[in-house]
Amino acid sequence: MTHRSVALFGFLGVTSCFAATPRIDPGSFQSAIQPFVAKHCVVCHNAKLKTGGLNFEAFHNTAQALKDRAVWEHVEQKLRSGLMPPKGLPRPTDAEIQTVTRWIDAELDRLDQTTRPDPGRVTTSRLNRYEYNNTIRDLLGVNFRPADDFPADDSGYGFDNIGDVLSLSPVLMEKYLAAAEKIARLAIVADPPPKPTVERYKAERPYDIKTLPPDGAFSAKHKFPVEADYDVRAGFAGRAPVEAGALQMALWVDGRQVKVYDVEFGEQAPRFFDVRIPVKPGEHELKAAFLPPYRVDDFSPDGITPVGANVTVDYLEVRGPYNPVPPPLPESHKRIFICGHPNGQHKPECARLILSNLARRAYRRSVTDEEVEKLTRFVTMAQAQGDTFEQGIRVALEAALVSPYFLFRMERDPAPDDPKAVHAINDFELASRLSYFLWSSMPDEELFRLAEEHKLRQPGVLEAQVERMLKDPKSRALVEDFAGQWLELRNLDTIKPDPDRFPEFNDELRAGMRQETRLFFETIVHEDRSILDFLDAKFTFLNERLAKFYGIPGVEGSEFRRVDLKGGERSGILTQASILTVSSYPTRTSPVIRGKWLLENILGDPPPPPPPGVPNLNEAAIGATASMRQQLEQHRANPTCASCHARMDPLGFGLENYDAIGRWRTMDGKFPIDSSGTLPNGKTFQGPAGLKAILLADKDAFARCLTEKMLTYALGRGLEPYDQPAVRTICRQLAEGDYRFSLLVIGIVKSAPFEMRRGDGGKT
């Protein structure tokens, strides 16, 4: 039986996170397990029927039973969830169920201790878009997000950092090449100052005196490449009556007057005026115009003969730059050129020093002399073609950024073809796993130093690093990347609730919903709170807009602040508008979608896909002639639909007091909301508070779900049956430590799947 098939059967009590499990006499299989199986199981799961592929008559002792641990994990899930025995058959007592599940727990623990761990292996994974942007930021210090222009990453097991699905297409390779060139130009100041050029802006307009601006003005925007001196010329056209005498023309830069000219008319008089001015780099607006009292629209009483100056600005011209000021070196340039010499004065040996440091950080490991020599050749080649030393380093940086050692997180196997050759990953690989898990980025200098000194596995070091990294602002990656995918927050950007039904929903409210959940998750992490707070924390983060939407008084202003919650309407993530919106249709709520969301993301027990040909609900009837519950009751009358909907619908009904954008309600159209539910194990609840009480009563189901989600994300691969001992160990440590968030992270980081790997038996 596959791990996925096992996962599909559990509900509200998948294999639990346990405190220390008491030892049980192996003989109890005959005294307790066999009688239970004979009474409740073999009627369907026997040698003849083999319902679900199971034959419990084949098990006569503990050794036979544990040959396939997945079977007993399956049994435990079914019993804890109340899904077995099936409806209509006598149900075992709670004491009987406890006896069986305790035996299963104890024997699985014993099996874990005597079985050699299999850490599995992670497929070499390329950096996804989020990781690429963060790595460029931390490697070079440039404020640039090149991966935003890359093709979208594929996802697997709910996350987009899974090595098996992160392919490398020709289009993406072209994007990598273009990004490397742009990044290198931004990071390294290497180009000589631009040579002086001339650019003219012509006033394209008819010289109809009645349509000209009264001051004959003309303006243009010009992008100045560097800080330098520039000559600005203003030319004019037209004529002036003899009695006009001298005129005055002025030049403005960004609305600031910088020069006034006296304009004389005559055959030898110039038709333009120049001024040299210092200008900062960037786009600036230039304007030239004639000053009062002269106006080009002054006419004699006949309305035809101009009596003012009939001249206008004809063009503006920019020449330069002259005497350019060297720009300040950006942080990225200083981070790369570590030999300490000014630009243009680097010594030949600087290339190896610069590139060995750059390659070590870009490749996230120690580099060989040969690798450094290959990069150094790019500098030599560039200089041979007339480029400067800095331009040569830029070429070498481009080469490093398209190297597989940068684009992929590579881990080496001493015996790649031997699936039994288990080994600990080296310190650099461990540092990278840790940093991409918690920061979605490369290791920092402290992690590099510990890796180089082989200290990461010394007692207490990993724990200290986890604590440090979770407090670092870069741990926001857990919110943006992990929580964004686990809670499906990323979908909030694409949700478009019906504006006719929900006119109050807008981008401001959407942003507020997202920010509430982000700040809430960050608080769980930074305060090292219990992961159970995700289910029922009595606080959240609100601004005035979102507080009014929730009906919570006393919050004013646009700034988010922590707010204590009272009553049963709001607490934990399940009642946050972001979650309720992404689990709804644009026009209405869906207990099915919300129930499925809970099964997948809170209980770790996703239902199978719906069979083909299942009819849709009558949308027009919902809230008008029938309630949502009545519609779904008709839907469940179909036996094909009943088994899954019996699990999903009750959970979703527990959240029916919230409309499709998360606003509290008591009526759905003409019908009062009924938010009660009855679970397959017979437990009942009333409303969201009752639902959360049910979930907290079986808190280990949520703890296991979050453990599996986060371990999948941390490893970058899906979990397999051989990962279950690690999951059980992490869960046990969580339960013994009051479910603190840091214990979940530390348990993952110190687990065999995270710290070790094996060969793949020659499989690609």
mmCIF file of C-alpha atoms in Angstrom, residues 4-351:
data_model
loop_
_atom_site.group_PDB
_atom_site.id
_atom_site.type_symbol
_atom_site.label_atom_id
_atom_site.label_comp_id
_atom_site.label_asym_id
_atom_site.label_seq_id
_atom_site.Cartn_x
_atom_site.Cartn_y
_atom_site.Cartn_z
ATOM 1 C CA ARG A 4 -0.594 8.298 -0.436
ATOM 2 C CA SER A 5 -3.266 5.602 -0.232
ATOM 3 C CA VAL A 6 -2.715 5.392 3.518
ATOM 4 C CA ALA A 7 -3.049 9.154 3.867
ATOM 5 C CA LEU A 8 -6.359 9.180 2.042
ATOM 6 C CA PHE A 9 -8.099 7.039 4.660
ATOM 7 C CA GLY A 10 -7.487 9.004 7.848
ATOM 8 C CA PHE A 11 -9.807 11.639 9.332
ATOM 9 C CA LEU A 12 -9.668 13.555 12.606
ATOM 10 C CA GLY A 13 -7.040 11.320 14.120
ATOM 11 C CA VAL A 14 -4.493 10.340 11.549
ATOM 12 C CA THR A 15 -1.536 8.601 13.142
ATOM 13 C CA SER A 16 -0.959 10.763 16.153
ATOM 14 C CA CYS A 17 1.964 12.685 17.599
ATOM 15 C CA PHE A 18 2.590 10.798 20.789
ATOM 16 C CA ALA A 19 4.117 11.330 24.155
ATOM 17 C CA ALA A 20 6.154 8.385 25.437
ATOM 18 C CA THR A 21 4.209 5.217 24.558
ATOM 19 C CA PRO A 22 4.027 2.507 27.258
ATOM 20 C CA ARG A 23 5.578 -0.826 26.445
ATOM 21 C CA ILE A 24 3.069 -3.607 25.776
ATOM 22 C CA ASP A 25 3.685 -7.329 26.006
ATOM 23 C CA PRO A 26 4.051 -8.699 22.441
ATOM 24 C CA GLY A 27 1.763 -11.506 23.471
ATOM 25 C CA SER A 28 -1.066 -9.004 23.631
ATOM 26 C CA PHE A 29 -1.434 -9.432 19.870
ATOM 27 C CA GLN A 30 -3.028 -12.789 20.572
ATOM 28 C CA SER A 31 -4.862 -11.670 23.692
ATOM 29 C CA ALA A 32 -6.192 -8.293 22.564
ATOM 30 C CA ILE A 33 -5.593 -7.613 18.878
ATOM 31 C CA GLN A 34 -6.786 -10.888 17.350
ATOM 32 C CA PRO A 35 -10.101 -10.914 19.272
ATOM 33 C CA PHE A 36 -10.732 -7.306 18.240
ATOM 34 C CA VAL A 37 -9.932 -8.056 14.591
ATOM 35 C CA ALA A 38 -12.085 -11.187 14.649
ATOM 36 C CA LYS A 39 -15.015 -9.234 16.084
ATOM 37 C CA HIS A 40 -14.830 -6.056 13.996
ATOM 38 C CA CYS A 41 -12.625 -6.541 10.933
ATOM 39 C CA VAL A 42 -12.504 -10.015 9.369
ATOM 40 C CA VAL A 43 -16.134 -9.886 8.292
ATOM 41 C CA CYS A 44 -14.888 -7.749 5.360
ATOM 42 C CA HIS A 45 -11.108 -8.140 5.439
ATOM 43 C CA ASN A 46 -10.735 -11.898 5.162
ATOM 44 C CA ALA A 47 -8.966 -14.331 2.853
ATOM 45 C CA LYS A 48 -11.994 -14.572 0.587
ATOM 46 C CA LEU A 49 -13.181 -10.964 0.267
ATOM 47 C CA LYS A 50 -9.936 -9.060 0.871
ATOM 48 C CA THR A 51 -11.870 -5.797 0.945
ATOM 49 C CA GLY A 52 -9.500 -2.927 0.341
ATOM 50 C CA GLY A 53 -6.760 -5.479 -0.345
ATOM 51 C CA LEU A 54 -6.555 -6.450 3.345
ATOM 52 C CA ASN A 55 -6.712 -9.948 4.836
ATOM 53 C CA PHE A 56 -6.440 -9.890 8.637
ATOM 54 C CA GLU A 57 -6.764 -13.671 8.829
ATOM 55 C CA ALA A 58 -3.158 -13.860 7.607
ATOM 56 C CA PHE A 59 -1.787 -12.268 10.799
ATOM 57 C CA HIS A 60 -1.069 -14.721 13.635
ATOM 58 C CA ASN A 61 1.613 -12.887 15.606
ATOM 59 C CA THR A 62 3.374 -9.550 15.956
ATOM 60 C CA ALA A 63 6.164 -10.396 13.544
ATOM 61 C CA GLN A 64 3.738 -11.263 10.759
ATOM 62 C CA ALA A 65 1.631 -8.202 11.454
ATOM 63 C CA LEU A 66 4.538 -5.753 11.277
ATOM 64 C CA LYS A 67 5.893 -6.952 7.946
ATOM 65 C CA ASP A 68 3.782 -4.173 6.457
ATOM 66 C CA ARG A 69 3.649 -1.276 8.900
ATOM 67 C CA ALA A 70 1.465 0.702 6.482
ATOM 68 C CA VAL A 71 -1.401 -1.720 7.161
ATOM 69 C CA TRP A 72 -1.366 -0.932 10.873
ATOM 70 C CA GLU A 73 -0.973 2.793 10.287
ATOM 71 C CA HIS A 74 -4.040 2.393 8.100
ATOM 72 C CA VAL A 75 -5.885 0.556 10.864
ATOM 73 C CA GLU A 76 -4.993 3.172 13.443
ATOM 74 C CA GLN A 77 -6.175 5.997 11.184
ATOM 75 C CA LYS A 78 -9.465 4.288 10.508
ATOM 76 C CA LEU A 79 -10.134 3.558 14.167
ATOM 77 C CA ARG A 80 -9.225 7.021 15.447
ATOM 78 C CA SER A 81 -11.328 8.680 12.776
ATOM 79 C CA GLY A 82 -14.382 6.542 13.429
ATOM 80 C CA LEU A 83 -14.559 5.545 9.754
ATOM 81 C CA MET A 84 -14.199 1.891 10.691
ATOM 82 C CA PRO A 85 -16.059 -0.253 11.344
ATOM 83 C CA PRO A 86 -18.364 1.125 8.660
ATOM 84 C CA LYS A 87 -21.745 2.604 9.454
ATOM 85 C CA GLY A 88 -24.321 -0.053 10.280
ATOM 86 C CA LEU A 89 -21.946 -2.452 12.043
ATOM 87 C CA PRO A 90 -21.453 -2.628 15.833
ATOM 88 C CA ARG A 91 -18.974 0.000 16.980
ATOM 89 C CA PRO A 92 -16.132 -0.875 19.368
ATOM 90 C CA THR A 93 -15.952 0.857 22.710
ATOM 91 C CA ASP A 94 -13.461 3.642 23.350
ATOM 92 C CA ALA A 95 -11.524 1.296 25.633
ATOM 93 C CA GLU A 96 -11.247 -1.311 22.867
ATOM 94 C CA ILE A 97 -10.043 1.287 20.385
ATOM 95 C CA GLN A 98 -7.491 2.587 22.887
ATOM 96 C CA THR A 99 -6.130 -0.900 23.479
ATOM 97 C CA VAL A 100 -5.571 -1.492 19.762
ATOM 98 C CA THR A 101 -4.120 1.921 18.988
ATOM 99 C CA ARG A 102 -1.743 1.761 21.979
ATOM 100 C CA TRP A 103 -0.486 -1.605 20.774
ATOM 101 C CA ILE A 104 0.056 -0.210 17.284
ATOM 102 C CA ASP A 105 1.909 2.821 18.657
ATOM 103 C CA ALA A 106 4.153 0.743 20.877
ATOM 104 C CA GLU A 107 5.033 -1.767 18.178
ATOM 105 C CA LEU A 108 5.708 0.908 15.575
ATOM 106 C CA ASP A 109 7.990 2.665 18.060
ATOM 107 C CA ARG A 110 9.812 -0.583 18.704
ATOM 108 C CA LEU A 111 10.087 -1.206 14.967
ATOM 109 C CA ASP A 112 11.488 2.288 14.420
ATOM 110 C CA GLN A 113 14.200 1.682 17.020
ATOM 111 C CA THR A 114 15.326 -1.603 15.511
ATOM 112 C CA THR A 115 15.100 -0.707 11.832
ATOM 113 C CA ARG A 116 17.938 1.057 10.055
ATOM 114 C CA PRO A 117 16.680 4.519 9.074
ATOM 115 C CA ASP A 118 16.168 5.282 5.409
ATOM 116 C CA PRO A 119 16.611 9.036 4.862
ATOM 117 C CA GLY A 120 15.643 8.862 1.196
ATOM 118 C CA ARG A 121 17.187 11.231 -1.287
ATOM 119 C CA VAL A 122 16.358 14.647 -2.653
ATOM 120 C CA THR A 123 16.453 15.175 -6.400
ATOM 121 C CA THR A 124 18.916 17.912 -7.341
ATOM 122 C CA SER A 125 16.733 20.987 -7.218
ATOM 123 C CA ARG A 126 17.108 24.219 -9.100
ATOM 124 C CA LEU A 127 16.319 27.467 -7.383
ATOM 125 C CA ASN A 128 12.684 28.404 -7.838
ATOM 126 C CA ARG A 129 11.742 32.000 -8.602
ATOM 127 C CA TYR A 130 11.374 33.046 -4.978
ATOM 128 C CA GLU A 131 14.685 31.435 -4.001
ATOM 129 C CA TYR A 132 16.466 32.939 -7.009
ATOM 130 C CA ASN A 133 15.416 36.491 -6.131
ATOM 131 C CA ASN A 134 16.387 36.059 -2.489
ATOM 132 C CA THR A 135 19.721 34.477 -3.364
ATOM 133 C CA ILE A 136 20.634 37.320 -5.734
ATOM 134 C CA ARG A 137 19.699 39.789 -2.980
ATOM 135 C CA ASP A 138 21.893 38.097 -0.381
ATOM 136 C CA LEU A 139 24.752 37.229 -2.720
ATOM 137 C CA LEU A 140 25.213 40.680 -4.240
ATOM 138 C CA GLY A 141 23.045 43.132 -2.343
ATOM 139 C CA VAL A 142 21.256 44.415 -5.450
ATOM 140 C CA ASN A 143 17.698 45.694 -5.197
ATOM 141 C CA PHE A 144 16.414 43.743 -8.164
ATOM 142 C CA ARG A 145 13.923 40.878 -8.628
ATOM 143 C CA PRO A 146 14.884 39.329 -11.975
ATOM 144 C CA ALA A 147 12.976 36.080 -11.413
ATOM 145 C CA ASP A 148 9.645 37.909 -11.459
ATOM 146 C CA ASP A 149 10.015 37.732 -15.247
ATOM 147 C CA PHE A 150 10.747 33.982 -15.293
ATOM 148 C CA PRO A 151 8.127 31.368 -16.244
ATOM 149 C CA ALA A 152 6.006 30.161 -13.326
ATOM 150 C CA ASP A 153 7.416 27.223 -11.355
ATOM 151 C CA ASP A 154 5.577 23.907 -11.321
ATOM 152 C CA SER A 155 4.325 22.595 -7.981
ATOM 153 C CA GLY A 156 4.240 19.161 -6.422
ATOM 154 C CA TYR A 157 2.886 17.963 -3.052
ATOM 155 C CA GLY A 158 1.531 21.492 -2.548
ATOM 156 C CA PHE A 159 4.829 23.370 -2.927
ATOM 157 C CA ASP A 160 6.903 24.871 -5.742
ATOM 158 C CA ASN A 161 10.337 23.889 -4.366
ATOM 159 C CA ILE A 162 10.022 20.176 -5.153
ATOM 160 C CA GLY A 163 13.108 18.995 -7.046
ATOM 161 C CA ASP A 164 11.251 16.375 -9.080
ATOM 162 C CA VAL A 165 9.048 18.957 -10.827
ATOM 163 C CA LEU A 166 11.418 21.932 -11.197
ATOM 164 C CA SER A 167 12.401 21.508 -14.831
ATOM 165 C CA LEU A 168 14.745 23.715 -16.873
ATOM 166 C CA SER A 169 13.202 24.763 -20.186
ATOM 167 C CA PRO A 170 15.016 26.527 -23.061
ATOM 168 C CA VAL A 171 12.930 29.637 -22.364
ATOM 169 C CA LEU A 172 14.027 29.644 -18.728
ATOM 170 C CA MET A 173 17.662 29.205 -19.749
ATOM 171 C CA GLU A 174 17.371 32.270 -21.972
ATOM 172 C CA LYS A 175 15.905 34.173 -19.032
ATOM 173 C CA TYR A 176 18.838 33.088 -16.866
ATOM 174 C CA LEU A 177 21.326 34.393 -19.434
ATOM 175 C CA ALA A 178 19.565 37.739 -19.783
ATOM 176 C CA ALA A 179 19.171 38.085 -16.013
ATOM 177 C CA ALA A 180 22.852 37.317 -15.389
ATOM 178 C CA GLU A 181 23.930 40.095 -17.748
ATOM 179 C CA LYS A 182 21.584 42.641 -16.177
ATOM 180 C CA ILE A 183 22.492 41.623 -12.619
ATOM 181 C CA ALA A 184 26.209 41.920 -13.364
ATOM 182 C CA ARG A 185 25.757 45.418 -14.807
ATOM 183 C CA LEU A 186 23.776 46.522 -11.775
ATOM 184 C CA ALA A 187 26.205 44.984 -9.303
ATOM 185 C CA ILE A 188 29.529 46.180 -10.759
ATOM 186 C CA VAL A 189 30.465 49.741 -11.709
ATOM 187 C CA ALA A 190 32.679 49.092 -14.708
ATOM 188 C CA ASP A 191 31.580 51.211 -17.651
ATOM 189 C CA PRO A 192 33.561 54.357 -18.558
ATOM 190 C CA PRO A 193 31.621 57.628 -18.343
ATOM 191 C CA PRO A 194 29.513 58.249 -21.444
ATOM 192 C CA LYS A 195 30.961 60.478 -24.132
ATOM 193 C CA PRO A 196 29.302 63.838 -24.858
ATOM 194 C CA THR A 197 26.308 63.661 -27.168
ATOM 195 C CA VAL A 198 23.798 66.122 -28.592
ATOM 196 C CA GLU A 199 20.061 65.630 -28.361
ATOM 197 C CA ARG A 200 17.550 68.179 -29.685
ATOM 198 C CA TYR A 201 13.844 68.447 -28.798
ATOM 199 C CA LYS A 202 11.924 70.325 -31.493
ATOM 200 C CA ALA A 203 8.710 72.226 -30.841
ATOM 201 C CA GLU A 204 6.440 70.626 -33.401
ATOM 202 C CA ARG A 205 3.621 73.163 -33.748
ATOM 203 C CA PRO A 206 2.125 75.532 -36.352
ATOM 204 C CA TYR A 207 3.103 79.164 -35.997
ATOM 205 C CA ASP A 208 -0.438 80.442 -35.748
ATOM 206 C CA ILE A 209 -0.086 83.264 -33.293
ATOM 207 C CA LYS A 210 -3.548 82.666 -31.878
ATOM 208 C CA THR A 211 -2.699 79.058 -30.890
ATOM 209 C CA LEU A 212 0.698 79.657 -29.316
ATOM 210 C CA PRO A 213 1.231 79.817 -25.548
ATOM 211 C CA PRO A 214 1.237 83.434 -24.377
ATOM 212 C CA ASP A 215 4.849 83.257 -23.212
ATOM 213 C CA GLY A 216 6.073 81.243 -26.238
ATOM 214 C CA ALA A 217 7.149 78.448 -23.872
ATOM 215 C CA PHE A 218 8.417 74.998 -24.769
ATOM 216 C CA SER A 219 9.353 72.167 -22.356
ATOM 217 C CA ALA A 220 10.893 68.716 -22.727
ATOM 218 C CA LYS A 221 12.000 65.869 -20.451
ATOM 219 C CA HIS A 222 15.548 64.589 -20.761
ATOM 220 C CA LYS A 223 17.241 61.633 -19.030
ATOM 221 C CA PHE A 224 20.719 62.647 -17.875
ATOM 222 C CA PRO A 225 22.964 59.562 -17.686
ATOM 223 C CA VAL A 226 25.412 60.695 -14.993
ATOM 224 C CA GLU A 227 26.063 63.563 -12.640
ATOM 225 C CA ALA A 228 27.998 66.098 -14.703
ATOM 226 C CA ASP A 229 27.921 69.496 -16.387
ATOM 227 C CA TYR A 230 25.626 69.852 -19.396
ATOM 228 C CA ASP A 231 25.124 72.621 -21.958
ATOM 229 C CA VAL A 232 21.463 73.446 -22.491
ATOM 230 C CA ARG A 233 20.605 75.529 -25.574
ATOM 231 C CA ALA A 234 17.270 77.278 -26.125
ATOM 232 C CA GLY A 235 16.561 78.383 -29.704
ATOM 233 C CA PHE A 236 13.742 80.688 -30.714
ATOM 234 C CA ALA A 237 11.946 81.590 -33.927
ATOM 235 C CA GLY A 238 9.729 84.411 -35.176
ATOM 236 C CA ARG A 239 10.122 88.181 -35.281
ATOM 237 C CA ALA A 240 9.586 91.201 -33.068
ATOM 238 C CA PRO A 241 8.348 94.668 -34.049
ATOM 239 C CA VAL A 242 10.999 97.344 -33.943
ATOM 240 C CA GLU A 243 9.355 98.964 -30.953
ATOM 241 C CA ALA A 244 9.558 95.704 -28.979
ATOM 242 C CA GLY A 245 13.173 96.363 -28.073
ATOM 243 C CA ALA A 246 14.870 93.768 -25.874
ATOM 244 C CA LEU A 247 13.043 90.695 -24.607
ATOM 245 C CA GLN A 248 13.972 88.357 -21.768
ATOM 246 C CA MET A 249 13.995 84.572 -21.960
ATOM 247 C CA ALA A 250 14.392 82.255 -18.970
ATOM 248 C CA LEU A 251 15.387 78.604 -18.524
ATOM 249 C CA TRP A 252 13.939 76.332 -15.812
ATOM 250 C CA VAL A 253 15.072 72.893 -14.629
ATOM 251 C CA ASP A 254 12.409 70.934 -12.729
ATOM 252 C CA GLY A 255 10.513 74.179 -12.132
ATOM 253 C CA ARG A 256 13.546 76.044 -10.763
ATOM 254 C CA GLN A 257 14.677 79.066 -12.763
ATOM 255 C CA VAL A 258 18.405 78.769 -13.505
ATOM 256 C CA LYS A 259 19.117 81.458 -16.119
ATOM 257 C CA VAL A 260 17.656 84.655 -17.624
ATOM 258 C CA TYR A 261 18.831 85.987 -21.039
ATOM 259 C CA ASP A 262 18.440 89.388 -22.692
ATOM 260 C CA VAL A 263 17.186 88.772 -26.235
ATOM 261 C CA GLU A 264 18.236 91.343 -28.850
ATOM 262 C CA PHE A 265 16.931 91.341 -32.425
ATOM 263 C CA GLY A 266 19.004 92.181 -35.430
ATOM 264 C CA GLU A 267 20.656 90.599 -38.406
ATOM 265 C CA GLN A 268 23.779 89.648 -36.392
ATOM 266 C CA ALA A 269 22.032 88.704 -33.167
ATOM 267 C CA PRO A 270 22.109 84.965 -32.227
ATOM 268 C CA ARG A 271 18.869 83.031 -32.384
ATOM 269 C CA PHE A 272 19.737 80.824 -29.397
ATOM 270 C CA PHE A 273 21.263 81.015 -25.966
ATOM 271 C CA ASP A 274 23.409 78.484 -24.065
ATOM 272 C CA VAL A 275 23.962 77.819 -20.389
ATOM 273 C CA ARG A 276 26.188 75.199 -18.713
ATOM 274 C CA ILE A 277 24.628 73.762 -15.580
ATOM 275 C CA PRO A 278 25.427 70.847 -13.217
ATOM 276 C CA VAL A 279 22.714 68.166 -13.246
ATOM 277 C CA LYS A 280 22.178 65.035 -11.169
ATOM 278 C CA PRO A 281 21.516 61.764 -13.019
ATOM 279 C CA GLY A 282 17.958 60.852 -13.888
ATOM 280 C CA GLU A 283 15.055 62.372 -15.778
ATOM 281 C CA HIS A 284 14.595 66.151 -15.463
ATOM 282 C CA GLU A 285 12.172 68.592 -17.045
ATOM 283 C CA LEU A 286 13.613 71.526 -19.023
ATOM 284 C CA LYS A 287 11.569 74.586 -19.943
ATOM 285 C CA ALA A 288 12.316 77.839 -21.774
ATOM 286 C CA ALA A 289 9.888 80.793 -22.057
ATOM 287 C CA PHE A 290 9.766 84.575 -22.530
ATOM 288 C CA LEU A 291 9.192 86.704 -19.465
ATOM 289 C CA PRO A 292 6.500 89.392 -19.013
ATOM 290 C CA PRO A 293 5.486 92.048 -19.862
ATOM 291 C CA TYR A 294 5.684 90.745 -23.398
ATOM 292 C CA ARG A 295 3.069 88.321 -24.642
ATOM 293 C CA VAL A 296 2.754 86.777 -28.051
ATOM 294 C CA ASP A 297 -1.008 87.305 -28.004
ATOM 295 C CA ASP A 298 -0.916 91.106 -27.545
ATOM 296 C CA PHE A 299 -2.820 92.636 -30.482
ATOM 297 C CA SER A 300 -3.819 96.063 -31.661
ATOM 298 C CA PRO A 301 -7.527 96.991 -31.496
ATOM 299 C CA ASP A 302 -8.098 95.517 -34.945
ATOM 300 C CA GLY A 303 -7.367 92.073 -33.431
ATOM 301 C CA ILE A 304 -4.968 91.251 -36.240
ATOM 302 C CA THR A 305 -1.768 93.262 -35.848
ATOM 303 C CA PRO A 306 0.526 91.932 -33.084
ATOM 304 C CA VAL A 307 1.981 94.631 -30.883
ATOM 305 C CA GLY A 308 3.969 92.308 -28.602
ATOM 306 C CA ALA A 309 6.893 90.073 -29.365
ATOM 307 C CA ASN A 310 5.886 87.537 -32.007
ATOM 308 C CA VAL A 311 8.581 85.021 -31.078
ATOM 309 C CA THR A 312 8.439 81.551 -29.504
ATOM 310 C CA VAL A 313 10.873 78.954 -28.218
ATOM 311 C CA ASP A 314 11.649 76.709 -31.171
ATOM 312 C CA TYR A 315 13.740 73.938 -29.608
ATOM 313 C CA LEU A 316 15.736 72.777 -26.594
ATOM 314 C CA GLU A 317 19.079 71.056 -26.987
ATOM 315 C CA VAL A 318 21.200 69.170 -24.452
ATOM 316 C CA ARG A 319 24.953 68.615 -24.908
ATOM 317 C CA GLY A 320 27.127 66.586 -22.572
ATOM 318 C CA PRO A 321 28.097 65.177 -20.196
ATOM 319 C CA TYR A 322 31.222 67.198 -19.350
ATOM 320 C CA ASN A 323 33.387 66.706 -16.260
ATOM 321 C CA PRO A 324 31.343 63.723 -15.024
ATOM 322 C CA VAL A 325 31.395 62.977 -11.302
ATOM 323 C CA PRO A 326 32.226 59.305 -10.557
ATOM 324 C CA PRO A 327 29.090 57.716 -9.059
ATOM 325 C CA PRO A 328 29.298 56.282 -5.531
ATOM 326 C CA LEU A 329 30.090 52.603 -5.550
ATOM 327 C CA PRO A 330 27.018 50.511 -4.652
ATOM 328 C CA GLU A 331 27.077 47.973 -1.838
ATOM 329 C CA SER A 332 27.169 45.186 -4.423
ATOM 330 C CA HIS A 333 30.403 46.534 -5.924
ATOM 331 C CA LYS A 334 32.057 46.737 -2.498
ATOM 332 C CA ARG A 335 30.859 43.218 -1.683
ATOM 333 C CA ILE A 336 32.554 41.846 -4.813
ATOM 334 C CA PHE A 337 35.811 43.837 -4.932
ATOM 335 C CA ILE A 338 37.254 42.758 -1.595
ATOM 336 C CA CYS A 339 40.946 43.379 -2.392
ATOM 337 C CA GLY A 340 40.658 47.001 -1.306
ATOM 338 C CA HIS A 341 42.085 48.757 -4.357
ATOM 339 C CA PRO A 342 40.371 51.690 -6.099
ATOM 340 C CA ASN A 343 38.804 51.112 -9.506
ATOM 341 C CA GLY A 344 41.475 51.035 -12.190
ATOM 342 C CA GLN A 345 44.242 50.127 -9.739
ATOM 343 C CA HIS A 346 43.584 46.446 -9.112
ATOM 344 C CA LYS A 347 46.579 44.130 -9.160
ATOM 345 C CA PRO A 348 46.566 40.883 -11.184
ATOM 346 C CA GLU A 349 46.302 38.716 -8.051
ATOM 347 C CA CYS A 350 43.062 40.483 -7.145
ATOM 348 C CA ALA A 351 41.152 38.413 -9.698
#
